[in-house]
Coordinates of C-alpha atoms and ligand atoms in Angstrom, one line a residue:
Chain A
X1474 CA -4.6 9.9 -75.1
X1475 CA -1.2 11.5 -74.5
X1476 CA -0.7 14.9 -75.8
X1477 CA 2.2 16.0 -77.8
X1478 CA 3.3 19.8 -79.1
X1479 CA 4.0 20.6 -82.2
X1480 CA 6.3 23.8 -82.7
X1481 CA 3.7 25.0 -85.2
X1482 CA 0.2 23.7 -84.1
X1483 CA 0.4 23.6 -80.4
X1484 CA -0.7 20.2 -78.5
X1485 CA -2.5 17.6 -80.1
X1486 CA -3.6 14.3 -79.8
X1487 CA -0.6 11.7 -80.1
X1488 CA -2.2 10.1 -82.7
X1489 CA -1.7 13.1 -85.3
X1490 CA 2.2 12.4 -84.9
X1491 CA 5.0 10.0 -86.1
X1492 CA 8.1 9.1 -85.4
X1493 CA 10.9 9.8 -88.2
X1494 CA 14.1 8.6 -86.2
X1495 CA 16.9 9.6 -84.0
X1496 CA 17.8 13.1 -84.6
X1497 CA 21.7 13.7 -85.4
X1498 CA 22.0 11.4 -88.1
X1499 CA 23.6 13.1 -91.1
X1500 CA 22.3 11.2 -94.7
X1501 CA 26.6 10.4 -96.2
X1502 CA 27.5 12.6 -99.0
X1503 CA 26.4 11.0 -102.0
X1504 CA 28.7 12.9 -103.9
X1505 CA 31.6 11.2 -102.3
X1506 CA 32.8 7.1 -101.8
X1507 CA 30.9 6.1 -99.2
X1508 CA 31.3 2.5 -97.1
X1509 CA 29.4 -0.4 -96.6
X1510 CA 29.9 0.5 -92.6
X1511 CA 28.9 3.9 -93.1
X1512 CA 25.8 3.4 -94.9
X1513 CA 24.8 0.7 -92.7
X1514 CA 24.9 3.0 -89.6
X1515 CA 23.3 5.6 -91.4
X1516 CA 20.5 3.9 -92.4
X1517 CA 19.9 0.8 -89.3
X1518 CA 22.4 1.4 -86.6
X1519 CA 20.5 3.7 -83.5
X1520 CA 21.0 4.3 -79.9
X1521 CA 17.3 3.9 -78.8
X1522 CA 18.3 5.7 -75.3
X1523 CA 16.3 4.2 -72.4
X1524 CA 16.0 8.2 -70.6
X1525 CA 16.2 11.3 -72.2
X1526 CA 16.4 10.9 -76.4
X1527 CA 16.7 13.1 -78.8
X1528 CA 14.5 12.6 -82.5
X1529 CA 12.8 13.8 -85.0
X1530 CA 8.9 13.6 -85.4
X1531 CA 6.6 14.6 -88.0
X1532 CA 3.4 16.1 -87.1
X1533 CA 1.1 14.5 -90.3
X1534 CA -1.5 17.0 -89.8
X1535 CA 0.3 19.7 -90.9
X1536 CA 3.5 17.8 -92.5
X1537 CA 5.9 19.8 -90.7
X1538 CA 9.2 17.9 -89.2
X1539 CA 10.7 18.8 -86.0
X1540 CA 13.0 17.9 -82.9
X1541 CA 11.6 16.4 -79.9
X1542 CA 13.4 15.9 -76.5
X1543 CA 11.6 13.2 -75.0
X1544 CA 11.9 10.2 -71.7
X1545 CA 11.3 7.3 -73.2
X1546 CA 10.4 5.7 -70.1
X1547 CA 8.0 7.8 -68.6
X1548 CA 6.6 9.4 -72.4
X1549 CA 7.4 12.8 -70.8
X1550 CA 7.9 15.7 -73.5
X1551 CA 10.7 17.3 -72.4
X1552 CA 11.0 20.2 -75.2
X1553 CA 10.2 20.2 -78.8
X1554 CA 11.8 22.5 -81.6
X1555 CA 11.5 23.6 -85.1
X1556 CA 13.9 22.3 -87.1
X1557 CA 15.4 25.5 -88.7
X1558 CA 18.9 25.9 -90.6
X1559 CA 21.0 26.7 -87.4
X1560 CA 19.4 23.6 -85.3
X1561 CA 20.3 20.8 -87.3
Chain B
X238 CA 14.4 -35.3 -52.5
X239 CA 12.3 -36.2 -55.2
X240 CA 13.6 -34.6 -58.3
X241 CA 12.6 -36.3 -61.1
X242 CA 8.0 -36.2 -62.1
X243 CA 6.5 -39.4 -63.0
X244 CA 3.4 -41.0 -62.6
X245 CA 5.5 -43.2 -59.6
X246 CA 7.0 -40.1 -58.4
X247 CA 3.7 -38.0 -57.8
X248 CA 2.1 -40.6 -56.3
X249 CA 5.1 -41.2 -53.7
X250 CA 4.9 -37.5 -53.0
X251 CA 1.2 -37.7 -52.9
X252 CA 1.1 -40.0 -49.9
X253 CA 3.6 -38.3 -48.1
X254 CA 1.9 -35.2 -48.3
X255 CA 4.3 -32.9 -50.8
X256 CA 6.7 -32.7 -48.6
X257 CA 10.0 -34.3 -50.7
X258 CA 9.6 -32.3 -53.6
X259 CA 13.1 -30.8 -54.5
X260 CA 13.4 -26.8 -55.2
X261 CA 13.2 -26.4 -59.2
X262 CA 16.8 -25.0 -59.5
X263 CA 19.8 -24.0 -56.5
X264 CA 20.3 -20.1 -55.8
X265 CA 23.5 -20.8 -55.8
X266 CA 26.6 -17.3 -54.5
X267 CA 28.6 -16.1 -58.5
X268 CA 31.3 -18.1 -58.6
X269 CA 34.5 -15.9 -59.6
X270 CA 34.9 -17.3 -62.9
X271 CA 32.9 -18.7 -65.5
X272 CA 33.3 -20.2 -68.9
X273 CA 30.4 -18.7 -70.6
X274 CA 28.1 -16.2 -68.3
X275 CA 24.7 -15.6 -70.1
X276 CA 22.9 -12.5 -69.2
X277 CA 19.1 -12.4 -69.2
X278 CA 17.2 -15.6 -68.0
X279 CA 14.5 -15.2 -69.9
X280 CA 13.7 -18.2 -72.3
X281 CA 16.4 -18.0 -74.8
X282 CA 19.3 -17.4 -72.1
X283 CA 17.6 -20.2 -69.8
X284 CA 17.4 -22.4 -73.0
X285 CA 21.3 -21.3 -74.1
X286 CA 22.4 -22.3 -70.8
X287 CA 21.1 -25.8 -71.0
X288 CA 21.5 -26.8 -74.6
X289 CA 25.3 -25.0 -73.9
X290 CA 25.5 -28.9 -71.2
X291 CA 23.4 -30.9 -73.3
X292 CA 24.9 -30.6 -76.5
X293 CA 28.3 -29.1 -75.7
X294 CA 29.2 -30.5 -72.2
X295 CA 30.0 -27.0 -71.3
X296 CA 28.3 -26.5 -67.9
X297 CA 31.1 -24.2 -66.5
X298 CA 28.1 -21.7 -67.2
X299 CA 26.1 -19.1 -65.0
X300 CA 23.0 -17.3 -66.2
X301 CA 22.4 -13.8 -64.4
X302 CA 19.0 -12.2 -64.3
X303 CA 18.2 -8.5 -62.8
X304 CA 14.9 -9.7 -61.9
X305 CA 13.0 -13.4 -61.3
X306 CA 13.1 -16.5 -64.0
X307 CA 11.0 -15.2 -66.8
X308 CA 9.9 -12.0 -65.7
X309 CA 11.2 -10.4 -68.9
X310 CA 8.7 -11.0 -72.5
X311 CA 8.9 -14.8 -71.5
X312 CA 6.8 -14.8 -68.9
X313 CA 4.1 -11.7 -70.3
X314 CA 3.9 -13.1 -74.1
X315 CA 0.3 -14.5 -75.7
X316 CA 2.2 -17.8 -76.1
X317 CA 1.8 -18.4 -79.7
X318 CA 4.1 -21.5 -81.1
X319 CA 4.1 -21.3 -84.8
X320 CA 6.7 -21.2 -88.5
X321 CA 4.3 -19.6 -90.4
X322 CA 6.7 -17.5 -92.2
X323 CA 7.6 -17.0 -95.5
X324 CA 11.6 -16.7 -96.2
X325 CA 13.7 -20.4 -96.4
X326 CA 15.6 -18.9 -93.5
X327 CA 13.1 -18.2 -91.4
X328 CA 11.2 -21.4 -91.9
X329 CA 14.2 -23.2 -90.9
X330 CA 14.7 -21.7 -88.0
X331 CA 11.1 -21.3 -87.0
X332 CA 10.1 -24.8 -87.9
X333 CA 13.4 -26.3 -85.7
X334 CA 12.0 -24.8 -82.7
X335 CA 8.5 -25.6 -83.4
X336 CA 10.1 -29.5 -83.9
X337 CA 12.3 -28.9 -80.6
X338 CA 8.9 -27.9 -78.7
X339 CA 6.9 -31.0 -79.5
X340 CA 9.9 -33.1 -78.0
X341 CA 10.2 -30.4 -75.0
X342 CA 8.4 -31.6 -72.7
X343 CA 10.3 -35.1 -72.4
X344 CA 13.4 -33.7 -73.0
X345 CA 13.3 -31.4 -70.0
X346 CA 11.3 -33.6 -67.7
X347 CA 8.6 -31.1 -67.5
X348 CA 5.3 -30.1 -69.0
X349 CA 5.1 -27.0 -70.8
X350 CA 1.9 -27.8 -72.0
X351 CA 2.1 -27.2 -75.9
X352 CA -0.8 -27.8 -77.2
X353 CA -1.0 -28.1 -81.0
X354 CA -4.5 -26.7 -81.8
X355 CA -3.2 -24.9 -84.9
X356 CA -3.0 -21.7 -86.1
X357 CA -5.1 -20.1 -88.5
X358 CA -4.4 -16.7 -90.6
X359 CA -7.3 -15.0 -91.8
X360 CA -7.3 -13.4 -95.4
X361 CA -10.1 -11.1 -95.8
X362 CA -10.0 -10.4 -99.8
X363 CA -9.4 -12.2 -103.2
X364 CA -5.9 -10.4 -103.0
X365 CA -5.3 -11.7 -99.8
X366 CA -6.2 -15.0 -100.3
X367 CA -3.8 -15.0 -103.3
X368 CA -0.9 -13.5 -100.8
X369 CA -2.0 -16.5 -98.5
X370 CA -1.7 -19.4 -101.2
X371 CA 1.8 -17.4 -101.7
X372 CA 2.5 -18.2 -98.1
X373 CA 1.2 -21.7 -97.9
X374 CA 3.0 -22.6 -101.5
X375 CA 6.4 -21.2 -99.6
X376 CA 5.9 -23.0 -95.9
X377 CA 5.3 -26.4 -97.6
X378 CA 8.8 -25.7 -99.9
X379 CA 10.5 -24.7 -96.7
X380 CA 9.3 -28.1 -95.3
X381 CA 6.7 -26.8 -92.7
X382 CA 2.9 -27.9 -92.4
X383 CA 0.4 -25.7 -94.2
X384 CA -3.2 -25.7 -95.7
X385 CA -5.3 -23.0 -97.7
X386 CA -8.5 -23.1 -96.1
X387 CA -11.6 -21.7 -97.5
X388 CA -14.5 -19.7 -96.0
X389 CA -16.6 -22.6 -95.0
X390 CA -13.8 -24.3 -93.8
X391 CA -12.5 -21.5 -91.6
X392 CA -16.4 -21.8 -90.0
X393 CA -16.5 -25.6 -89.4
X394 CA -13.0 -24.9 -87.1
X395 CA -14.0 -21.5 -85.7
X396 CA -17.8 -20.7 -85.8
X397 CA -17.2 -18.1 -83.6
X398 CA -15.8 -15.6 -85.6
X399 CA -17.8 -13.1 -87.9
X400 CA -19.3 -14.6 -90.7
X401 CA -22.4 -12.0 -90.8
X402 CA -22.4 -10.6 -94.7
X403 CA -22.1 -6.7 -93.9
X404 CA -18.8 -7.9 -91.9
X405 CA -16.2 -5.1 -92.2
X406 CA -13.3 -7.7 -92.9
X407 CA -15.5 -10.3 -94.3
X408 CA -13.5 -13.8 -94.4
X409 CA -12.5 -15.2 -97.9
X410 CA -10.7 -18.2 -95.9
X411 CA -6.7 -18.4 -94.0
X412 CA -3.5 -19.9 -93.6
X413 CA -4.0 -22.8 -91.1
X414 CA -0.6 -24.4 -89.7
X415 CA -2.2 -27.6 -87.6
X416 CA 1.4 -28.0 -85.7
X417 CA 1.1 -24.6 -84.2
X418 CA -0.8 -23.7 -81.6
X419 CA 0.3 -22.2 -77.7
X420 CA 2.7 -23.3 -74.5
X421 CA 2.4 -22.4 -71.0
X422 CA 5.0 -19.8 -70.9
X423 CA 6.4 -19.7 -67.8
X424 CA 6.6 -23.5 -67.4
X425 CA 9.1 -22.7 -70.7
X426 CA 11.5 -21.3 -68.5
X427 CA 10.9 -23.2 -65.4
X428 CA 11.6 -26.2 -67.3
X429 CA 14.5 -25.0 -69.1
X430 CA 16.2 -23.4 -65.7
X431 CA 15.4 -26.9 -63.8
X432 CA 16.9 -29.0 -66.7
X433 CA 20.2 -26.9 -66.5
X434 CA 20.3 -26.8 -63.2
X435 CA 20.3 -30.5 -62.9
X436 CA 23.3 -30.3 -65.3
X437 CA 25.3 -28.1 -63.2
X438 CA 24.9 -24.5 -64.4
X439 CA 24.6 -21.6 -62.0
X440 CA 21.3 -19.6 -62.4
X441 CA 22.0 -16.7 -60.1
X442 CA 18.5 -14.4 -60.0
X443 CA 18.2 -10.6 -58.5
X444 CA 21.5 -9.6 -60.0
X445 CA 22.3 -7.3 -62.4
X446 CA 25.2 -6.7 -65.1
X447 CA 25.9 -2.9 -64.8
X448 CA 29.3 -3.1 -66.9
X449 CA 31.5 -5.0 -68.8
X450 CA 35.0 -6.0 -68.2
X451 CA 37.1 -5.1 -71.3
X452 CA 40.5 -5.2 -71.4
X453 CA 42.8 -4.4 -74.6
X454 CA 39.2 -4.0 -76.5
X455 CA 38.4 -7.7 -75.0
X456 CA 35.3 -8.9 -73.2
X457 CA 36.5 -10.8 -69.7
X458 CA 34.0 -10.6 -67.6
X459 CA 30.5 -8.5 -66.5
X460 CA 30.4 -6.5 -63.7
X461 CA 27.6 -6.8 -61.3
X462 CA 25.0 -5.7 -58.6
X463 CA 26.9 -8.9 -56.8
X464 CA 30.4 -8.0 -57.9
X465 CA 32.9 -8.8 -60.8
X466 CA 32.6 -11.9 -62.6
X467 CA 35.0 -13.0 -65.2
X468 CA 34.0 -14.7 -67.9
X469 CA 35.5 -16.5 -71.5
X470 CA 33.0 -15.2 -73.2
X471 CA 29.5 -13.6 -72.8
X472 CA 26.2 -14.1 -74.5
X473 CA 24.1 -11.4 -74.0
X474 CA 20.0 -12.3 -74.7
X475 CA 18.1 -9.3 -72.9
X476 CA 15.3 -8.4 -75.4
X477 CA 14.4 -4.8 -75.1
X478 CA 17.1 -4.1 -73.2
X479 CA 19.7 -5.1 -75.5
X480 CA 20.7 -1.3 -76.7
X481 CA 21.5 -0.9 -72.8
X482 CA 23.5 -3.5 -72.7
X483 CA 25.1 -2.2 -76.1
X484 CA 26.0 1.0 -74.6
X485 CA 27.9 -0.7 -71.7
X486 CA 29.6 -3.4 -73.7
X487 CA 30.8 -0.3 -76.5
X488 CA 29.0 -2.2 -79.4
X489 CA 25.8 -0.9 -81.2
X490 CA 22.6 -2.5 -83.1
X491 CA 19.9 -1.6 -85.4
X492 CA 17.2 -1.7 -82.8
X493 CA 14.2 0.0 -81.9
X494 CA 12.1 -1.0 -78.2
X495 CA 8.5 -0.8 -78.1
X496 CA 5.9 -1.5 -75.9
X497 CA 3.7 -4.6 -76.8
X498 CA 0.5 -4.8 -75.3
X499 CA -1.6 -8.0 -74.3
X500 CA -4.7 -8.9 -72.6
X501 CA -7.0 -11.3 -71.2
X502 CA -10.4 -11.6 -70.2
X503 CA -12.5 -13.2 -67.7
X504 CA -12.4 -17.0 -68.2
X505 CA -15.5 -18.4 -70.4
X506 CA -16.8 -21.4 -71.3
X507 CA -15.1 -22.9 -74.6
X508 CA -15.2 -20.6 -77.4
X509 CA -12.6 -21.5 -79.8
X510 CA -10.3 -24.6 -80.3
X511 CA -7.6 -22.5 -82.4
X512 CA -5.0 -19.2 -82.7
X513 CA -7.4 -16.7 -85.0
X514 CA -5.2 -14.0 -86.1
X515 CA -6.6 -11.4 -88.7
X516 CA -3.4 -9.6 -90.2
X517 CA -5.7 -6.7 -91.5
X518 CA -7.5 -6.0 -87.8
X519 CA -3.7 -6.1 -86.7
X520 CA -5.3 -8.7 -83.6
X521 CA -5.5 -12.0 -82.3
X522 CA -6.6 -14.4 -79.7
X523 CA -6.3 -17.8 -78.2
X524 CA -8.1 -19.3 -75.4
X525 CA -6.4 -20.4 -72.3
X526 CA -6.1 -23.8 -70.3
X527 CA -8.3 -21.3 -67.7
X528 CA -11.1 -20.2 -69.9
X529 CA -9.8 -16.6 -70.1
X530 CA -9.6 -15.3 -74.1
X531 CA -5.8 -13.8 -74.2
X532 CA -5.4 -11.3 -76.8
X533 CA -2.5 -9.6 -78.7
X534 CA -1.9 -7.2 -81.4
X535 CA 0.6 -5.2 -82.9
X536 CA 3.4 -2.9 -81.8
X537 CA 2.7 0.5 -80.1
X538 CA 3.0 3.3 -82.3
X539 CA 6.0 5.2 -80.3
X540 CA 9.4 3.8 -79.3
X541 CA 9.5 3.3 -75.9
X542 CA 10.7 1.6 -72.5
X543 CA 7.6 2.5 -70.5
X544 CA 6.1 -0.9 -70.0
X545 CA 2.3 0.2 -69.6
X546 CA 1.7 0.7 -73.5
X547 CA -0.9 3.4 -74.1
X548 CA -4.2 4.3 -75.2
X549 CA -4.3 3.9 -79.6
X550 CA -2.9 0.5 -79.7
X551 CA -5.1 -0.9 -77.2
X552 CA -8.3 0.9 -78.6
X553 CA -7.0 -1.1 -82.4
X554 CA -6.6 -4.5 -80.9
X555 CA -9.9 -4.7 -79.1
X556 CA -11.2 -3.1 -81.8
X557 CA -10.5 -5.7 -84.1
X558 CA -11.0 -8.4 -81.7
X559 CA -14.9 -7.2 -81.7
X560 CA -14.5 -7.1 -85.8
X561 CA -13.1 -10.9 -85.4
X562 CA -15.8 -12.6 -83.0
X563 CA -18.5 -9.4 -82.6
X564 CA -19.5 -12.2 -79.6
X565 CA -16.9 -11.2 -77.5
X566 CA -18.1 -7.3 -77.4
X567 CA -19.5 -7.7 -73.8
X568 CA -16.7 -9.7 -72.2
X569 CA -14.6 -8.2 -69.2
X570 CA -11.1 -7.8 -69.8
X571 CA -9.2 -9.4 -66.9
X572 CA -6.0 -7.4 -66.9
X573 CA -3.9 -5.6 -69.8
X574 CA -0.1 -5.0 -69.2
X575 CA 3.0 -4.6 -72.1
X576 CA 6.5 -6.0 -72.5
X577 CA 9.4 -4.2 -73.9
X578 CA 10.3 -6.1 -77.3
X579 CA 13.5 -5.4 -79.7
X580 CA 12.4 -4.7 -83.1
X581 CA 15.2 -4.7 -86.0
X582 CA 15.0 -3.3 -89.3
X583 CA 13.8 -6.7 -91.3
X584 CA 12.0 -7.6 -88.4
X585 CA 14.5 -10.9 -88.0
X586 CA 16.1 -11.8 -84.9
X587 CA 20.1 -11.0 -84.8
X588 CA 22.4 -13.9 -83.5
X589 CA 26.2 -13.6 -84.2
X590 CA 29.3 -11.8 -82.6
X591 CA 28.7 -8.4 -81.1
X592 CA 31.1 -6.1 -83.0
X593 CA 33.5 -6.2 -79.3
X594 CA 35.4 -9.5 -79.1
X595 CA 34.4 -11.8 -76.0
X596 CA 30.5 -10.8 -76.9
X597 CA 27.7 -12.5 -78.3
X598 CA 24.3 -11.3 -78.6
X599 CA 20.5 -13.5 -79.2
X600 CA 18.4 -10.3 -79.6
X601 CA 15.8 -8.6 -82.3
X602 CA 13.3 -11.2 -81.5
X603 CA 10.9 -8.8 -81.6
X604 CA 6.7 -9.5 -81.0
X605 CA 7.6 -13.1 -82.1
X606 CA 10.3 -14.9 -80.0
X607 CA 8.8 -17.0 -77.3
X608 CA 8.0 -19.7 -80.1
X609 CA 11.8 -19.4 -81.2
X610 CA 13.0 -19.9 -77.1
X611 CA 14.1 -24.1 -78.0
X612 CA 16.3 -23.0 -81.2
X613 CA 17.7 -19.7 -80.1
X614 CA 18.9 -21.5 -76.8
X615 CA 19.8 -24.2 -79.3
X616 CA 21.7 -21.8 -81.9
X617 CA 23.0 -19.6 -79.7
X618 CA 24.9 -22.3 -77.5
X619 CA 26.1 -23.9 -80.4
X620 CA 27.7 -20.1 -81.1
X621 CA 29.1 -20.0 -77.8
X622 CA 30.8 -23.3 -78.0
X623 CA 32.5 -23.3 -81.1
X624 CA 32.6 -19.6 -82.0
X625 CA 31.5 -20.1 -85.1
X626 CA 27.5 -20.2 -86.4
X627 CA 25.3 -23.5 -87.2
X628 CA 24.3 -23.1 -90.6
X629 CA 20.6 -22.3 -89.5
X630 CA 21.9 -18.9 -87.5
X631 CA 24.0 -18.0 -90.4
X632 CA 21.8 -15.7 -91.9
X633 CA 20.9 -14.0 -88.7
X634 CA 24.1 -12.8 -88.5
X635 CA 24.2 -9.2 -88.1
X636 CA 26.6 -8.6 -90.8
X637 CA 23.0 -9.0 -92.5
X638 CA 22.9 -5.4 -92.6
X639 CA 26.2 -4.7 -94.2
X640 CA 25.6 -6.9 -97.3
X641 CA 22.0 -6.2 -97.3
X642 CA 21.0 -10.0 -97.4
X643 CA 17.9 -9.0 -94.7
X644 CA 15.8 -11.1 -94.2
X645 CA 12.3 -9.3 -94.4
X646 CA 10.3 -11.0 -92.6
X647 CA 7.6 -8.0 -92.0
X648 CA 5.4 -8.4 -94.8
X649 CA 6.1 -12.5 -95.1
X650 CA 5.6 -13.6 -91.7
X651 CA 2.2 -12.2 -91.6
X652 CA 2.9 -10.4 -88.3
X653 CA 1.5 -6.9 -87.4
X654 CA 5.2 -5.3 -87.2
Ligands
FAD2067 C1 2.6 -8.8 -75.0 C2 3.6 -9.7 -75.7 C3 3.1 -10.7 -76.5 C4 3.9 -11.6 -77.2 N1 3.4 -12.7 -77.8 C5 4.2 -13.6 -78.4 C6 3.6 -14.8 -79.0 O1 2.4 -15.0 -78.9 N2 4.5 -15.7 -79.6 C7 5.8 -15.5 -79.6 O2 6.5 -16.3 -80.2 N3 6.4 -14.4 -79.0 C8 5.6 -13.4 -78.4 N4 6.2 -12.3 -77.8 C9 7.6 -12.1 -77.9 C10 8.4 -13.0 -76.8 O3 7.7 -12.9 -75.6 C11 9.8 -12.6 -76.8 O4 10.4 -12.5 -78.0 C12 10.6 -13.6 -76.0 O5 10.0 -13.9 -74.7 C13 12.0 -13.1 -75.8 O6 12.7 -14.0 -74.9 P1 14.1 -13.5 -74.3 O7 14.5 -14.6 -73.4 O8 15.0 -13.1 -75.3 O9 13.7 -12.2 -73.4 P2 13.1 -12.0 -72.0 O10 12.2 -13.1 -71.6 O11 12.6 -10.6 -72.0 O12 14.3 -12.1 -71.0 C14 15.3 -11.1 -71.0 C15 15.8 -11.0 -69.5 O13 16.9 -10.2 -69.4 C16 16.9 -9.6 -68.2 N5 17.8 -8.4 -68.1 C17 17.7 -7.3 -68.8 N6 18.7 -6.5 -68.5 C18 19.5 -7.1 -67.7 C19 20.7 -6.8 -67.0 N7 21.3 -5.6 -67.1 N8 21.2 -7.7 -66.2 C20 20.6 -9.0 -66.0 N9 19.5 -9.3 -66.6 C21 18.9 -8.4 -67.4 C22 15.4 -9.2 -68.0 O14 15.1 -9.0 -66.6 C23 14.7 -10.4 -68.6 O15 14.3 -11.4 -67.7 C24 5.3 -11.4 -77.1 C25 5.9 -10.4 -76.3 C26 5.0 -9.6 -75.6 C27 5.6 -8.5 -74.8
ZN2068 ZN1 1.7 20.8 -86.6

């Protein structure tokens, strides 16, 4: 089994993890109008990079959510972050 | 050069040896333009291209492929033909391909070898079995063949699989569709690129589109590993690599790719006559022409274009194959490999305009889209000729997702999405 890090826990087995979505995808401001277009790319429309991708994966073991740099071709972490107020 | 198969014909080539027969298709040099250039000649391009002759008279055509004939999902799929599925749109358009499959074979001049040995899905509960006579109730409104069987009658067709009383999954009975059952997948898009060739279209293999030619926010052309070629309009029907394409052609789509795995084991003697597939072991199997069981499951956890698949999902599908038919625990696995498949929000295909003028895309097939190659060929061309949809690709518009009329097919179709 592949091994992935978790900001929190450290590596663990792949299985322990889940992937959320592309990361940089900001929820529309409910308190506004919003369109059909823009909640339609919000909620279905993705790049799904062949290469280097940028998303956000939950570690279930210890619920925490966070950034994860990884090649989707060859599986390769490249970095993984906390998701804290300044990285969003 | 014999170019046509009969009985007369392999006998003629029989006494002289072999030597007359015809190549399948010409390798022919891109011509500089093109009415319609198709990229991807996998099934559905292959089967685009020649309905695009057949039923259009457009042969002005050229299909481009980065690779061989059906070395995309088409040629590394389990091969399963059914329209088990529960919206009216789907059963429409699974059930015209399944009816386009059983006439294939003449039509094309070539045997793809479906065999209808049906298709049976396993319901392992009193709940499920209710789900299931939901399903069956909905396939017979939508005009396709289905029967509730019970537990006795899922033995007397498939003895094989685990009837022992401390069974995990015991079996309370299935979904059985008689008209489904498997094709020989690689004679799919043989036969398809031979029949189109023979009405003129250009199949041109080894090439690949790096770009797309846009001018004023217009689609004229692809670029290419063999150089520019224009184009009136483009249909683009590259699987899991459709968000690629999207990137270059400045268009996006609500797609994920993932790796889906399949294997098959050293041949044995007969074993099982049908398709078992057991929805809440997330696996299947089949057996081939050869003897070898093939097996399938479902997706791989993690998004991904590495075509190897890895460790959990294949530990769950052979799993549940040893759950299914405990008979099978000491048989070799043969070889194991994955295909990149498209997966879209409702887990329904997407056929329909782009979002950049001059392109059309047959994508989002998914796990499931080697038994939809005769209509997507079929729908898609008839896109590509007029512009406009047939009534049974309507729905599969994309604009789906901007109305919110999906068509969620993940829980109905029964497949492990
Ligand atoms: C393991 C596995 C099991 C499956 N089992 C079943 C099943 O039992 N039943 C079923 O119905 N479906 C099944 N499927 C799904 C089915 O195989 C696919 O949905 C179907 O084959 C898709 O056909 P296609 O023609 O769209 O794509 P493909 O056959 O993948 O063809 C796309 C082609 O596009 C080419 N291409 C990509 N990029 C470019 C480029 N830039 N330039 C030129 N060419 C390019 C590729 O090389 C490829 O040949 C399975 C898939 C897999 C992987
Ligand atoms: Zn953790």
């Amino acid at each position: 089994m592949q091994q992935f890090p978790c900001p929190f826990c450290g590596l663990r087995d792949e299985r322990e993890f889940h992937f959320a979505g592309e990361a940089g995808k900001t929820r529309p401001d409910t308190t506004k109008e919003i369109s059909d277009a823009d909640w339609t790319a919000y909620l279905y429309y993705c790049t799904n990079a062949k290469g280097p991708s940028r998303e956000i994966w939950v570690h279930t073991t210890c619920q925490e959510y966070f950034a994860m740099t990884r090649d989707t071709v060859s599986m390769e972490v490249l970095s993984t972050e906390a998701l804290n107020e300044d990285a969003a | 050069m014999t170019r046509h198969y009969s009985a007369l014909s392999l006998l003629r080539e029989g006494l002289k040896g072999h030597t007359g027969w015809a190549p399948l298709w010409r390798s022919p040099a891109p011509k500089d333009t093109y009415d319609v250039v198709i990229v991807g000649g996998g099934g559905h391009g292959l089967a685009t291209a020649y309905y695009l002759a057949k039923n259009h008279g457009v042969t002005n055509v050229a299909v481009i492929e980065k690779g061989w004939l059906g070395g995309g999902n088409t040629g590394r799929n389990t091969t399963v033909i059914r329209s088990n599925y529960f919206y009216p749109e789907s059963t429409a358009l699974y059930d015209l391909s399944v009816r386009l499959y059983e006439g294939l074979s003449r039509d094309i001049n070539y045997n793809v070898m479906f065999s209808q040995r049906g298709m049976m899905v396993l319901a392992h509960s009193d709940a499920e079995m209710e789900m299931a006579a939901r399903t069956v109730n909905a396939m017979q409104l939508g005009g396709a063949d289905a029967e509730l069987l019970g537990a006795k009658e899922v033995q007397k067709k498939a003895p094989v699989l685990n009837f022992r009383n401390d069974a995990r999954y015991p079996i309370h009975g299935a979904i059985f569709q008689g008209r489904g059952g498997t094709g020989r997948h690689d004679a799919v898009a043989w036969g398809y690129a031979r029949a189109a060739d023979r009405l003129g279209i250009d199949i041109i293999q080894n090439c690949e589109v790096t770009g797309f030619l846009i001018e004023g926010g217009v689609c004229k052309g692809v670029e290419t590993t063999q150089g520019l070629i224009r184009a009136g309009s483009v249909g683009v029907a590259t699987a899991g690599h459709s968000s690629v394409l999207a990137k270059m052609g400045g268009y996006k789509l609500p797609l994920h790719s993932y790796a889906l795995q399949a294997f098959v084991t050293e041949a044995i003697k007969p074993f099982m006559d049908t398709v078992a597939f057991s929805p809440m072991t997330g696996s299947y199997f089949s057996q081939s022409d050869k003897g070898g069981l093939v097996i399938g499951g479902g997706l791989d956890r993690v998004p991904s274009y590495g075509q190897r698949g890895n460790m959990p999902m294949q530990e769950t599908v052979l799993a549940g194959i040893i759950d299914m038919a405990p008979a099978l625990a000491k048989v070799k696995l043969l070889r194991h490999w994955a295909g990149i498949v498209d997966v879209s929000p409702d887990s329904s295909p997407l056929i329909g305009p782009s979002g950049t003028e001059g392109i059309y895309i047959n994508c989002g097939w998914g796990t499931g889209g080697f038994k939809a190659i005769p209509a997507g060929g079929y729908l898609f061309a008839h896109l590509l000729a007029n512009g406009a949809h047939h009534d049974i690709s309507r729905p599969f518009d994309p604009g789906r997702f901007n109305t919110g009329h999906l068509i969620d097919e993940a829980a109905g179709s029964g497949i492990a999405h």
